[in-house]
mmCIF file of C-alpha atoms and ligand atoms in Angstrom:
data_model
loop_
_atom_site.group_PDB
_atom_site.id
_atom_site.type_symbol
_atom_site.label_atom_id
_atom_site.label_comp_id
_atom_site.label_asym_id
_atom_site.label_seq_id
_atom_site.Cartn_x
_atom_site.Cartn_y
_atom_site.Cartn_z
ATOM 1 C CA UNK A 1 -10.083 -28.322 -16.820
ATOM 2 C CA UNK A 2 -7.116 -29.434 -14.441
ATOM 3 C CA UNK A 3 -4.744 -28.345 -12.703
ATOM 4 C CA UNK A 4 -1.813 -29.893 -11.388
ATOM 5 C CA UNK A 5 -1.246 -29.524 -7.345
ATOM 6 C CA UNK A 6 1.364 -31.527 -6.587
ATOM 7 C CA UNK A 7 3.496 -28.596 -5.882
ATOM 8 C CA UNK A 8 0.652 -27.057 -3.575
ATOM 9 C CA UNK A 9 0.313 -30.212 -1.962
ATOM 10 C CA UNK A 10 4.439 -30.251 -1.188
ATOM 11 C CA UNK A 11 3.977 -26.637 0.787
ATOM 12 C CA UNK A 12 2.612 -26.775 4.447
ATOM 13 C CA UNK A 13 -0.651 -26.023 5.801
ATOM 14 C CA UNK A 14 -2.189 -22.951 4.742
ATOM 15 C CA UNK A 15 0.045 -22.021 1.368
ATOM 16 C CA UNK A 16 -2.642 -20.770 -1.028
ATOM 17 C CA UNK A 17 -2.157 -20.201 -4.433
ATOM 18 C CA UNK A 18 -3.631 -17.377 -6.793
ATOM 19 C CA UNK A 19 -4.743 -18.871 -10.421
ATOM 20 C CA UNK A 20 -6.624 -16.957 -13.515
ATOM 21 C CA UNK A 21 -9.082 -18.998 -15.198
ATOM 22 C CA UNK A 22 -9.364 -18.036 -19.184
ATOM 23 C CA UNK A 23 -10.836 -19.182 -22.482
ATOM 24 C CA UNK A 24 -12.260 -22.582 -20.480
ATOM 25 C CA UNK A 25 -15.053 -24.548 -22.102
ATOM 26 C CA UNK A 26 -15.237 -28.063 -20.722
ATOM 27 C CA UNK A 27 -18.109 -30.203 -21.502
ATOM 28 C CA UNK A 28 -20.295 -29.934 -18.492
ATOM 29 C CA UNK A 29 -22.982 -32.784 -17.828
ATOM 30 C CA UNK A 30 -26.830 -31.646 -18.613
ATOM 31 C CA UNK A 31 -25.347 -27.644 -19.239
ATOM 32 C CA UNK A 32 -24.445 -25.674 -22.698
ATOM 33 C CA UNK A 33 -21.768 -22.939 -22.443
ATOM 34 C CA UNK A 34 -21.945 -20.480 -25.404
ATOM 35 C CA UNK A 35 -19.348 -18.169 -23.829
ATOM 36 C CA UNK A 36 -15.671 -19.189 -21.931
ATOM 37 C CA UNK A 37 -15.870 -19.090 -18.752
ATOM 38 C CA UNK A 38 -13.754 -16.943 -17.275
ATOM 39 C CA UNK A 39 -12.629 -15.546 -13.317
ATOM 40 C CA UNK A 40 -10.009 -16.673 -10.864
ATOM 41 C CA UNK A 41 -9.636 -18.855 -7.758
ATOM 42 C CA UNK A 42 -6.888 -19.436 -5.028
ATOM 43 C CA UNK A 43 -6.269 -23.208 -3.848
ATOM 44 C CA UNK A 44 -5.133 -23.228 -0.360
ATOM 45 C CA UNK A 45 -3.982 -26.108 1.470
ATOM 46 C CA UNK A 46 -5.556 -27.747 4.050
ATOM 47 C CA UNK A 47 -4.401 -30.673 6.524
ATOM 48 C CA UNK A 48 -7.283 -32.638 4.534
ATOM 49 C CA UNK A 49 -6.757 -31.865 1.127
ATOM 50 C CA UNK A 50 -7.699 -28.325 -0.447
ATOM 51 C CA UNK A 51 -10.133 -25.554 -0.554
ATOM 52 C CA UNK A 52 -10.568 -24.322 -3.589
ATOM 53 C CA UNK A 53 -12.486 -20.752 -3.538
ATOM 54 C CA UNK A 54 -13.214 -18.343 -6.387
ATOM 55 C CA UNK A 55 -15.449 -16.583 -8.662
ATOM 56 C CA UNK A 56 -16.120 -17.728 -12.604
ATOM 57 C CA UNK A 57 -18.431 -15.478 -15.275
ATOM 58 C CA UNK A 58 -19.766 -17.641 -18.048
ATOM 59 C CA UNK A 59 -22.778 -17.877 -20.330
ATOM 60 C CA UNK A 60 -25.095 -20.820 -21.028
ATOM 61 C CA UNK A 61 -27.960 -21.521 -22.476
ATOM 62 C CA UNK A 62 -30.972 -22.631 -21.349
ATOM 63 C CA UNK A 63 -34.847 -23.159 -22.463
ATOM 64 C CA UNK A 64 -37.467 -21.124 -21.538
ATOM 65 C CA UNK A 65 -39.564 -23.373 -19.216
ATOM 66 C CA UNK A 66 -43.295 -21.150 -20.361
ATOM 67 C CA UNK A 67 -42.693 -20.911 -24.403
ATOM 68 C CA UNK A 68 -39.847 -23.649 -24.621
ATOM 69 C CA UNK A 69 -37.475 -21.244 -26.798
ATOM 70 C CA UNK A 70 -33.593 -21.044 -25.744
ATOM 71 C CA UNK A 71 -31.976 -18.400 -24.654
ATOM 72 C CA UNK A 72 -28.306 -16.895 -23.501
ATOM 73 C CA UNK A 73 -28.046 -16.704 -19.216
ATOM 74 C CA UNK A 74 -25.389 -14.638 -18.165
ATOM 75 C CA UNK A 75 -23.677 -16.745 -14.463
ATOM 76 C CA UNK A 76 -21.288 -14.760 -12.611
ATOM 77 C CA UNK A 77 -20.957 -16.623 -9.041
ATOM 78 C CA UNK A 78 -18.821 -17.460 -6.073
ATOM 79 C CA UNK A 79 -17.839 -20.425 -4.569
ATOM 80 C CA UNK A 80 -16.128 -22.257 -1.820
ATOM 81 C CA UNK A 81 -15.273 -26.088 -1.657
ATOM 82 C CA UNK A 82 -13.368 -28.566 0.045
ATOM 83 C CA UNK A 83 -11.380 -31.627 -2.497
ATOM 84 C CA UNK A 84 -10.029 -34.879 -0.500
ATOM 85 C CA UNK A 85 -8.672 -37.614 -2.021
ATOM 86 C CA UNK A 86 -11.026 -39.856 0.484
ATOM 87 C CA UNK A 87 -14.237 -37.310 -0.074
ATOM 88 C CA UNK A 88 -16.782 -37.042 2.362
ATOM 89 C CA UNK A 89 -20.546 -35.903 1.116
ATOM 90 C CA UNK A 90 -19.389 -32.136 1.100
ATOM 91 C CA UNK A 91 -15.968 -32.110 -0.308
ATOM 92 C CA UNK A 92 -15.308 -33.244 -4.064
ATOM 93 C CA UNK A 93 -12.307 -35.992 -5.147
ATOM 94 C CA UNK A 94 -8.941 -34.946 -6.404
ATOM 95 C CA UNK A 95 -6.160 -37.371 -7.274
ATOM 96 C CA UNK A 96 -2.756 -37.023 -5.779
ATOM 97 C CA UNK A 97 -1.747 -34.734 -8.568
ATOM 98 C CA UNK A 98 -4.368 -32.921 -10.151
ATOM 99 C CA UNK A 99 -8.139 -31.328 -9.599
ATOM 100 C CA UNK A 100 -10.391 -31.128 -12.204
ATOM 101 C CA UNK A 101 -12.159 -28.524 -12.184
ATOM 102 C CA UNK A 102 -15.022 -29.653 -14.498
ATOM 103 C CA UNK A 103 -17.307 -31.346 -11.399
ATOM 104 C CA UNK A 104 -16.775 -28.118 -9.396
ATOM 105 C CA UNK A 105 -18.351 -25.693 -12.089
ATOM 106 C CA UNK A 106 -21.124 -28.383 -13.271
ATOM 107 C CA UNK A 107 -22.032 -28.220 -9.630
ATOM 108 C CA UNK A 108 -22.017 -24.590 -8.673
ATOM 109 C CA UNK A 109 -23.533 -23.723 -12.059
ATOM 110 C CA UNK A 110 -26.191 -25.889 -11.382
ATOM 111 C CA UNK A 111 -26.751 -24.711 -8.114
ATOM 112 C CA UNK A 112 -27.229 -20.943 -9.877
ATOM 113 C CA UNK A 113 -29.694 -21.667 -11.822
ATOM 114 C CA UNK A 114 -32.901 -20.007 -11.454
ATOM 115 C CA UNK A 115 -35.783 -22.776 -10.219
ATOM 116 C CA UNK A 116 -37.771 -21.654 -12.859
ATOM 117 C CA UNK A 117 -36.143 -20.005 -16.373
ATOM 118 C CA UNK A 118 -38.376 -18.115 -18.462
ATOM 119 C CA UNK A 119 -36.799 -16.371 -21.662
ATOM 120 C CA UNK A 120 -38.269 -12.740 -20.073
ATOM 121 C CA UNK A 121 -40.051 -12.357 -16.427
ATOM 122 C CA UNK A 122 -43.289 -11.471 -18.580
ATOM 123 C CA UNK A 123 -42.889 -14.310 -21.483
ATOM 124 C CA UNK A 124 -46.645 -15.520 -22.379
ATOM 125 C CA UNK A 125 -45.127 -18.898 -23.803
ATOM 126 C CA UNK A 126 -48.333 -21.189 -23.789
ATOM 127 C CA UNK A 127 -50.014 -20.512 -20.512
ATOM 128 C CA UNK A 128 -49.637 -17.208 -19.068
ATOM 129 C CA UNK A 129 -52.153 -17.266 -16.111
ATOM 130 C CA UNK A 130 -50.608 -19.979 -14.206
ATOM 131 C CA UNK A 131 -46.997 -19.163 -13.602
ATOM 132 C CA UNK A 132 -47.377 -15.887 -13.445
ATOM 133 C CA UNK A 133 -49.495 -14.981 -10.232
ATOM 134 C CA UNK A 134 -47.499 -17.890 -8.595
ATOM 135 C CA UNK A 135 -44.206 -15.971 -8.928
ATOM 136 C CA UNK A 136 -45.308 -12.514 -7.823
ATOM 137 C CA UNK A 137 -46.718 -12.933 -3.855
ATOM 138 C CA UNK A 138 -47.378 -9.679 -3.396
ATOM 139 C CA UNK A 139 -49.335 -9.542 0.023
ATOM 140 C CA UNK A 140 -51.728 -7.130 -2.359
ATOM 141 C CA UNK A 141 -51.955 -9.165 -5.101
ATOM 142 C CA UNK A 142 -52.683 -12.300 -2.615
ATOM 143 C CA UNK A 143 -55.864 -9.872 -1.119
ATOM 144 C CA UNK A 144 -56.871 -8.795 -4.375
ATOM 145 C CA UNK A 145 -57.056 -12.626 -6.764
ATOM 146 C CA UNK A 146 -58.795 -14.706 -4.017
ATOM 147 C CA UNK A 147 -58.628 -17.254 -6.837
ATOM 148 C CA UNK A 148 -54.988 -17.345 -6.205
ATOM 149 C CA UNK A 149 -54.309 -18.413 -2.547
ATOM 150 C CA UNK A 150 -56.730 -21.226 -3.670
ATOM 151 C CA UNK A 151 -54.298 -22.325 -6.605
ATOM 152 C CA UNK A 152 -51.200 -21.662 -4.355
ATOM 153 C CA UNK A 153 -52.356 -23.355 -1.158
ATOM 154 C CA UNK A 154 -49.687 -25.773 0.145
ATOM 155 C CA UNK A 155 -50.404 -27.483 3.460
ATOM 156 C CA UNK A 156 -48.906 -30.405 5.446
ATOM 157 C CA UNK A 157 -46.168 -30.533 4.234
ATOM 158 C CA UNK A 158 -43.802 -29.457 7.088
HETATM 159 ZN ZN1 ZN B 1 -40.202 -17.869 -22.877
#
């Protein structure tokens, strides 16, 4: 999933460029895409290196957490981030020709997960009791299941 920038890199500060993403389906560390992914995204150039900004639609799969069965996620998501060829923590490494944009979708896909993934909000996998009061803090619900705020109850930890 690269793209070459060497002409983007020859233009002064500020050219952006407009590109379409289509049909991509590179082999992302620890995720399983079962549709392209798809969207668009403008490099721009910076005095630093680039900016690369966009949005990407895509569909993995993932396993239900509560009954351990997969399932098909829909991610549609935007992003924003810096590439140097001398990265610091917050910018991602590009060569003197070419990004890849592989790292950058492994990382913002990531990032889009949900912390936990059930199949179905209501999925009575193998325990339902647990999970599911811990999810839904309703102020009512907290009043109502005194047994809850017990299970729930996380202190010192700020
Ligand atoms: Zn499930």
């Amino acid at each position: 999933m690269r793209i070459n920038v060497r002409d983007i890199l020859a233009e002064s500060v500020g050219y952006s460029r407009a590109y379409k993403i289509s049909g991509e389906r590179p082999h992302l560390e620890g995720l399983e895409l079962t549709q392209d992914i798809e969207g668009e995204i403008t490099i721009s150039r910076l005095d630093t290196g680039l900016l690369i900004r966009g949005r990407i639609n895509t569909v993995i799969q993932l396993e239900c957490h509560r009954c351990l069965s997969t399932f098909d996620h829909p991610i549609s998501l935007n992003f924003s981030q810096l590439f140097a060829t001398d990265p610091s923590d917050d910018e991602l490494r590009f060569d003197d020709e070419t990004v890849d944009l592989a790292p950058l979708m492994e990382q913002e896909i990531t990032l889009a997960l949900p912390i936990k993934i059930l199949c179905r909000p209501d999925c009575e996998g193998i325990k339902e009791a647990a999970g599911k009061y811990t999810n839904e803090q309703t102020d009512r619900r907290l009043q109502n299941q005194a047994r809850i705020t017990k299970g729930t109850q996380i202190r010192g930890r700020t």
